[in-house]
Structures are given as C-alpha cells and as structure tokens.
Amino acid sequence: MVTRILLIIFPIFAVAAAGYIYARWRRPDIGAANQMNMDVFLSALIFHVLSGRAFDLKTYGFLAVGGLVIVLGSGLLLWPVVRWLKIQPKTFIPPMMFTNTGNLGLPLAVLAFGEAALPAAVVLFIVANTLQFTLGVYIMNLKMSWLQVFRIPMILATIAGLVFSSAGWTLPKVLALPIEMLGQIAIPLMLFSLGVRMIDISMRDWNIGLLGALLCPLSGIIIALMLLPLLPLPQMQAGLLLIFGALPPAVLNYIIAETYRQEPAKVASIVMLGNLLSAIIIPMVLVFALR
C-alpha cells in the first residue's frame, strides 16, 4: 500500500516541484499558458470525455450530487466558525468551498484508479468549477450577470459533450483524435502551472493560512464520510468522492480575490499552506480511498 500511494503522489508533486523550480529560475509569465489551458486544453479534455461512447451521465448522477453537497456543505459547515473567529466570510469561505479539483483532483484520480476514473473525475471537476464561476464569483460581486457563464469555453464544452453523448453522436476520427491530443496536454500543464503559481504566493498571514489549510480538507472529509452511507456509489466513485473532499483550496481563489480586492494576501496564504499540507493529508486519505 505504501509503495502504491508513493507512486500516486510522487509524480504529482514532482511535476509541480518542476514548475516551482523552473519559475524560480526563469520567472515565466504563466498567465497565457493558464488561459490557453482553461480555454482550449481543458475544454478539449471535457468534450472528449463527455462525448465518448463510454460516458453515461446517469452513471455519475449520485457522484455529481455528492460533489455538489460537499462544495455547498463546506461553506455552510464553516460559516459559524468564521463568524465566531470574526474573519471576513468573503475571504475565508470561498477557498473552503472551491478546491483544487483540476490541478490535483484530475491527476490524482487517474493515478489512483487508472484512465477508467477520468470521466468520474471530470464530472466532479465540472460541478466544482461551474459553482466557482457562478456562485463563487457572485459571492464576490452580487451584481454579476449569470449569463456570463455561457461565455466560458469549459461550460460550452460541457454542454456540447453532453449533447453529443445523449444524442449518441460521434465525431469522425479525423476530428476526434486532435481533440483528444489537445485534452492530453491539460493535466500535466495544470500540475506544472500549480508549481509556477506558488512562487507568487506569500505566507505573510500564516495563522489564517494554517487554519484554512486544516479546515478545508477536514470539512470536506466530514461531509464525504456522512454522504458515503447515503449514496449508492460504486467503490471507485466512493473513493473519488472521499479524495474530492480532502483536496486543498484552488489557486483560482487567489486570482478571484485579487481581482475583487478581497484580502488577496490572506487568501494566498490559505492556498499556499493548503497545497503544501496536502502532501501529508492526501496520502493519509488515499489509504482509505483505495480500500
């Protein structure tokens, strides 16, 4: 079991570490690469997975519900804690809800359970990111237009993939193959860019960062454990839901906080320490998820 967990965890943190080391050396502007990943590579991956013949939306319905409850439940569970500690809810709650389902969740799923787990991991990724681009942005800006969601390439790719899947359509191989190849770029680039992003994040507010780093996976794991007896999930999906609950805050929380000037330094510390601490928490969770 120890060897198996090491083989899952090491490649993830090795690629992220490579991004961090390269960023310390070259100081690259990763913004353009991240934008391409969000707009092109991830969209291609989502469409490829959802439009495939093997994808059946009904198979992942309960998993999607579980992911939705974990995201929303984490915010509700920690709301009284935030009020008690007199921390700004807009600063603390979003990183607790919106976790690293892309940079860590997707590669973790594939390395832990193989390529067969990718559709399920993509479903959880879609649930989390749709909520972050809607509810997450709305928390920061109550005047946002919900129609903006339909300008996001990943959302459009999700809709197109589901349409293809439900209609039983298939793309000609001459088109499907390049889309699949573009999608294969997404996961390694996400890991590498996670490492690059780490050099821009400060740990000045380490106290709130450590609190968030502990409460984020703890709240997600508690809700996942409560859900598992209630949801009729296959073994692999149950393991994925537990891993989903244990993921650290997403780097995107820092970018959104910076955009809306919502104490970005504190959010940065939560993200930084959360992702560092995940090197300890994720292996412990994998012991149970892989059983």
Short mmCIF file of C-alpha atoms in Angstrom, two decimals:
data_model
loop_
_atom_site.label_atom_id
_atom_site.label_comp_id
_atom_site.label_asym_id
_atom_site.label_seq_id
_atom_site.Cartn_x
_atom_site.Cartn_y
_atom_site.Cartn_z
CA MET A 1 0.00 0.00 0.00
CA VAL A 2 2.82 2.45 0.87
CA THR A 3 4.51 1.84 -2.49
CA ARG A 4 1.23 2.30 -4.35
CA ILE A 5 0.49 5.61 -2.59
CA LEU A 6 4.02 6.81 -3.28
CA LEU A 7 3.60 6.01 -6.97
CA ILE A 8 0.40 8.07 -6.99
CA ILE A 9 1.65 11.05 -5.01
CA PHE A 10 5.25 11.38 -6.21
CA PRO A 11 4.55 12.13 -9.91
CA ILE A 12 2.03 14.84 -8.94
CA PHE A 13 4.30 16.72 -6.57
CA ALA A 14 7.36 16.09 -8.76
CA VAL A 15 5.74 17.85 -11.75
CA ALA A 16 4.51 20.69 -9.51
CA ALA A 17 8.01 20.96 -7.99
CA ALA A 18 9.49 21.13 -11.50
CA GLY A 19 7.18 24.08 -12.23
CA TYR A 20 8.23 25.78 -8.99
CA ILE A 21 11.97 25.28 -9.66
CA TYR A 22 11.64 26.49 -13.25
CA ALA A 23 9.67 29.54 -12.09
CA ARG A 24 12.35 30.42 -9.53
CA TRP A 25 14.93 30.21 -12.31
CA ARG A 26 13.17 31.87 -15.24
CA ARG A 27 10.24 33.78 -13.70
CA PRO A 28 7.92 32.95 -16.63
CA ASP A 29 4.59 34.61 -17.28
CA ILE A 30 2.32 31.61 -16.80
CA GLY A 31 -0.85 33.64 -17.34
CA ALA A 32 -1.04 32.99 -21.09
CA ALA A 33 -0.43 29.24 -20.65
CA ASN A 34 -3.10 29.04 -17.94
CA GLN A 35 -5.56 30.89 -20.14
CA MET A 36 -4.90 28.51 -23.02
CA ASN A 37 -5.32 25.57 -20.67
CA MET A 38 -8.67 26.82 -19.38
CA ASP A 39 -9.97 27.82 -22.82
CA VAL A 40 -8.53 25.12 -25.09
CA PHE A 41 -6.91 22.10 -23.44
CA LEU A 42 -9.33 21.58 -20.54
CA SER A 43 -12.28 22.26 -22.83
CA ALA A 44 -10.95 19.63 -25.24
CA LEU A 45 -10.48 17.15 -22.38
CA ILE A 46 -14.03 17.73 -21.09
CA PHE A 47 -15.58 17.40 -24.54
CA HIS A 48 -13.53 14.28 -25.32
CA VAL A 49 -14.58 12.55 -22.09
CA LEU A 50 -18.24 13.57 -22.14
CA SER A 51 -18.83 12.88 -25.82
CA GLY A 52 -17.24 9.41 -25.69
CA ARG A 53 -19.36 6.34 -26.19
CA ALA A 54 -18.39 5.01 -22.75
CA PHE A 55 -19.82 8.05 -20.96
CA ASP A 56 -23.30 7.65 -19.48
CA LEU A 57 -24.48 10.64 -17.44
CA LYS A 58 -26.85 8.52 -15.33
CA THR A 59 -23.86 6.52 -14.07
CA TYR A 60 -22.46 9.64 -12.39
CA GLY A 61 -25.66 11.28 -11.13
CA PHE A 62 -25.18 10.39 -7.45
CA LEU A 63 -21.50 11.32 -7.65
CA ALA A 64 -22.42 14.77 -9.01
CA VAL A 65 -24.90 15.21 -6.15
CA GLY A 66 -22.18 14.22 -3.68
CA GLY A 67 -19.76 16.76 -5.15
CA LEU A 68 -22.42 19.47 -5.02
CA VAL A 69 -23.22 18.75 -1.37
CA ILE A 70 -19.52 18.78 -0.40
CA VAL A 71 -18.91 22.16 -2.05
CA LEU A 72 -22.00 23.84 -0.59
CA GLY A 73 -21.84 21.95 2.70
CA SER A 74 -18.26 23.02 3.39
CA GLY A 75 -19.30 26.65 3.22
CA LEU A 76 -22.33 26.13 5.45
CA LEU A 77 -20.41 23.99 7.96
CA LEU A 78 -17.65 26.57 8.41
CA TRP A 79 -19.85 29.68 8.34
CA PRO A 80 -20.40 29.67 12.16
CA VAL A 81 -16.66 29.19 12.70
CA VAL A 82 -15.88 32.22 10.54
CA ARG A 83 -18.42 34.37 12.39
CA TRP A 84 -17.07 33.21 15.75
CA LEU A 85 -13.47 33.99 14.79
CA LYS A 86 -14.54 37.33 13.24
CA ILE A 87 -12.92 36.54 9.88
CA GLN A 88 -14.27 38.10 6.69
CA PRO A 89 -16.57 35.41 5.16
CA LYS A 90 -15.75 36.55 1.61
CA THR A 91 -12.07 35.96 2.37
CA PHE A 92 -12.32 32.58 4.07
CA ILE A 93 -15.42 30.74 2.82
CA PRO A 94 -14.69 30.52 -0.97
CA PRO A 95 -11.30 28.74 -0.51
CA MET A 96 -13.04 26.26 1.79
CA MET A 97 -15.67 25.50 -0.86
CA PHE A 98 -13.73 25.60 -4.11
CA THR A 99 -10.83 23.18 -4.10
CA ASN A 100 -8.09 22.02 -6.43
CA THR A 101 -10.25 19.64 -8.49
CA GLY A 102 -8.23 20.42 -11.63
CA ASN A 103 -4.57 20.69 -10.68
CA LEU A 104 -4.70 17.85 -8.12
CA GLY A 105 -8.08 16.15 -8.46
CA LEU A 106 -7.81 15.01 -12.08
CA PRO A 107 -4.25 13.62 -11.93
CA LEU A 108 -4.94 12.01 -8.53
CA ALA A 109 -7.97 10.20 -9.95
CA VAL A 110 -6.07 8.87 -12.96
CA LEU A 111 -3.00 7.80 -10.98
CA ALA A 112 -5.06 6.21 -8.20
CA PHE A 113 -7.71 4.41 -10.25
CA GLY A 114 -6.48 4.48 -13.86
CA GLU A 115 -7.94 6.04 -17.01
CA ALA A 116 -11.34 4.49 -16.20
CA ALA A 117 -11.70 7.07 -13.40
CA LEU A 118 -11.28 10.07 -15.70
CA PRO A 119 -14.99 10.50 -16.60
CA ALA A 120 -15.99 10.46 -12.92
CA ALA A 121 -13.20 12.92 -12.03
CA VAL A 122 -14.29 15.19 -14.89
CA VAL A 123 -17.86 15.18 -13.53
CA LEU A 124 -16.62 16.35 -10.11
CA PHE A 125 -14.39 18.93 -11.82
CA ILE A 126 -17.36 20.29 -13.80
CA VAL A 127 -19.55 20.52 -10.68
CA ALA A 128 -16.87 22.36 -8.68
CA ASN A 129 -15.81 24.74 -11.45
CA THR A 130 -19.35 25.58 -12.54
CA LEU A 131 -20.12 26.51 -8.94
CA GLN A 132 -16.93 28.57 -8.65
CA PHE A 133 -17.58 30.52 -11.85
CA THR A 134 -21.19 31.18 -10.78
CA LEU A 135 -21.72 31.13 -7.01
CA GLY A 136 -18.04 31.86 -6.26
CA VAL A 137 -17.97 34.98 -8.42
CA TYR A 138 -21.44 36.00 -7.18
CA ILE A 139 -20.18 35.93 -3.57
CA MET A 140 -17.56 38.50 -4.59
CA ASN A 141 -19.80 40.52 -6.90
CA LEU A 142 -23.53 40.46 -6.18
CA LYS A 143 -24.20 42.37 -9.42
CA MET A 144 -22.73 39.74 -11.74
CA SER A 145 -24.78 38.59 -14.72
CA TRP A 146 -25.40 34.82 -14.66
CA LEU A 147 -25.39 34.82 -18.46
CA GLN A 148 -21.61 35.33 -18.28
CA VAL A 149 -21.33 31.62 -17.51
CA PHE A 150 -22.17 30.78 -21.12
CA ARG A 151 -19.11 32.69 -22.31
CA ILE A 152 -16.78 30.26 -20.52
CA PRO A 153 -15.31 27.73 -23.00
CA MET A 154 -15.34 24.90 -20.42
CA ILE A 155 -19.07 25.36 -19.85
CA LEU A 156 -19.72 25.38 -23.60
CA ALA A 157 -17.56 22.24 -23.98
CA THR A 158 -19.57 20.58 -21.20
CA ILE A 159 -22.88 21.38 -22.89
CA ALA A 160 -21.59 20.22 -26.29
CA GLY A 161 -20.19 16.99 -24.82
CA LEU A 162 -23.45 16.17 -23.05
CA VAL A 163 -25.44 16.87 -26.22
CA PHE A 164 -23.20 14.52 -28.22
CA SER A 165 -23.42 11.85 -25.52
CA SER A 166 -27.21 11.98 -25.09
CA ALA A 167 -27.81 12.06 -28.85
CA GLY A 168 -25.43 9.15 -29.47
CA TRP A 169 -23.38 11.16 -31.94
CA THR A 170 -19.70 10.55 -32.58
CA LEU A 171 -17.12 12.74 -34.25
CA PRO A 172 -15.16 11.41 -37.22
CA LYS A 173 -11.82 10.06 -36.06
CA VAL A 174 -10.00 12.73 -38.06
CA LEU A 175 -11.57 15.33 -35.69
CA ALA A 176 -11.78 13.25 -32.50
CA LEU A 177 -8.06 12.41 -32.44
CA PRO A 178 -6.72 16.02 -32.41
CA ILE A 179 -9.30 16.95 -29.75
CA GLU A 180 -8.10 14.03 -27.63
CA MET A 181 -4.47 15.08 -28.14
CA LEU A 182 -5.26 18.65 -27.05
CA GLY A 183 -7.00 17.29 -23.96
CA GLN A 184 -3.95 15.24 -23.01
CA ILE A 185 -1.98 18.48 -22.56
CA ALA A 186 -4.33 19.74 -19.81
CA ILE A 187 -3.40 17.61 -16.76
CA PRO A 188 0.42 17.87 -16.87
CA LEU A 189 0.19 21.59 -17.69
CA MET A 190 -2.13 22.15 -14.70
CA LEU A 191 0.35 20.47 -12.37
CA PHE A 192 3.31 22.40 -13.79
CA SER A 193 1.44 25.72 -13.58
CA LEU A 194 0.45 24.97 -9.97
CA GLY A 195 4.16 24.90 -9.11
CA VAL A 196 4.79 28.10 -11.06
CA ARG A 197 1.95 29.89 -9.27
CA MET A 198 3.38 29.01 -5.87
CA ILE A 199 6.26 31.48 -6.25
CA ASP A 200 3.83 34.42 -6.33
CA ILE A 201 2.03 33.44 -3.15
CA SER A 202 3.12 34.78 0.21
CA MET A 203 2.75 33.19 3.65
CA ARG A 204 2.66 36.53 5.46
CA ASP A 205 -0.72 35.73 7.04
CA TRP A 206 0.40 32.23 8.06
CA ASN A 207 -2.04 31.97 11.01
CA ILE A 208 -5.20 32.28 8.92
CA GLY A 209 -3.45 30.25 6.21
CA LEU A 210 -2.80 27.35 8.57
CA LEU A 211 -6.37 27.50 9.87
CA GLY A 212 -7.74 27.33 6.32
CA ALA A 213 -5.27 24.61 5.33
CA LEU A 214 -6.63 22.40 8.13
CA LEU A 215 -10.34 23.26 7.97
CA CYS A 216 -10.69 22.96 4.18
CA PRO A 217 -9.92 19.21 3.91
CA LEU A 218 -11.41 18.48 7.35
CA SER A 219 -14.83 19.90 6.43
CA GLY A 220 -14.80 18.15 3.04
CA ILE A 221 -13.83 14.79 4.54
CA ILE A 222 -16.50 15.04 7.26
CA ILE A 223 -19.24 15.71 4.68
CA ALA A 224 -17.93 12.98 2.35
CA LEU A 225 -17.98 10.43 5.19
CA MET A 226 -21.55 11.46 6.02
CA LEU A 227 -22.60 11.06 2.37
CA LEU A 228 -20.98 7.70 1.60
CA PRO A 229 -23.51 5.58 3.53
CA LEU A 230 -26.37 7.52 1.91
CA LEU A 231 -25.30 7.46 -1.75
CA PRO A 232 -25.30 4.19 -3.74
CA LEU A 233 -21.86 4.76 -5.26
CA PRO A 234 -19.63 2.11 -6.85
CA GLN A 235 -16.39 1.53 -4.98
CA MET A 236 -14.25 3.65 -7.30
CA GLN A 237 -16.66 6.60 -7.18
CA ALA A 238 -16.84 6.37 -3.38
CA GLY A 239 -13.05 6.59 -3.23
CA LEU A 240 -13.06 9.56 -5.61
CA LEU A 241 -15.66 11.40 -3.54
CA LEU A 242 -13.51 10.96 -0.42
CA ILE A 243 -10.46 12.30 -2.28
CA PHE A 244 -12.57 15.18 -3.62
CA GLY A 245 -13.49 16.13 -0.05
CA ALA A 246 -9.82 16.14 1.01
CA LEU A 247 -8.50 18.43 -1.74
CA PRO A 248 -6.82 21.75 -0.79
CA PRO A 249 -8.05 25.22 -1.86
CA ALA A 250 -7.76 26.03 -5.56
CA VAL A 251 -5.25 28.62 -6.79
CA LEU A 252 -8.15 30.24 -8.65
CA ASN A 253 -9.44 31.52 -5.27
CA TYR A 254 -6.37 33.73 -5.01
CA ILE A 255 -6.83 35.06 -8.56
CA ILE A 256 -10.50 35.89 -7.92
CA ALA A 257 -9.70 37.51 -4.55
CA GLU A 258 -7.04 39.62 -6.24
CA THR A 259 -9.47 40.64 -8.99
CA TYR A 260 -12.07 41.82 -6.46
CA ARG A 261 -9.51 43.09 -3.90
CA GLN A 262 -10.85 40.79 -1.21
CA GLU A 263 -7.81 40.46 1.09
CA PRO A 264 -5.76 38.56 -1.54
CA ALA A 265 -2.73 38.20 0.78
CA LYS A 266 -4.79 36.19 3.29
CA VAL A 267 -6.36 34.06 0.55
CA ALA A 268 -2.87 33.48 -0.86
CA SER A 269 -1.66 32.15 2.49
CA ILE A 270 -4.66 29.80 2.73
CA VAL A 271 -3.96 28.49 -0.79
CA MET A 272 -0.22 28.14 -0.27
CA LEU A 273 -0.36 26.33 3.09
CA GLY A 274 -3.34 24.27 1.99
CA ASN A 275 -1.49 22.88 -1.01
CA LEU A 276 1.70 22.29 0.99
CA LEU A 277 -0.22 20.48 3.73
CA SER A 278 -1.98 18.33 1.12
CA ALA A 279 1.33 16.44 0.71
CA ILE A 280 0.58 14.99 4.15
CA ILE A 281 -3.23 14.84 4.11
CA ILE A 282 -3.77 13.31 0.65
CA PRO A 283 -1.60 10.20 1.28
CA MET A 284 -3.50 9.53 4.53
CA VAL A 285 -6.85 9.84 2.74
CA LEU A 286 -5.65 7.59 -0.09
CA VAL A 287 -5.16 4.75 2.40
CA PHE A 288 -8.94 4.70 2.94
CA ALA A 289 -9.97 5.71 -0.59
CA LEU A 290 -8.07 2.83 -2.20
CA ARG A 291 -9.63 0.15 0.02
#
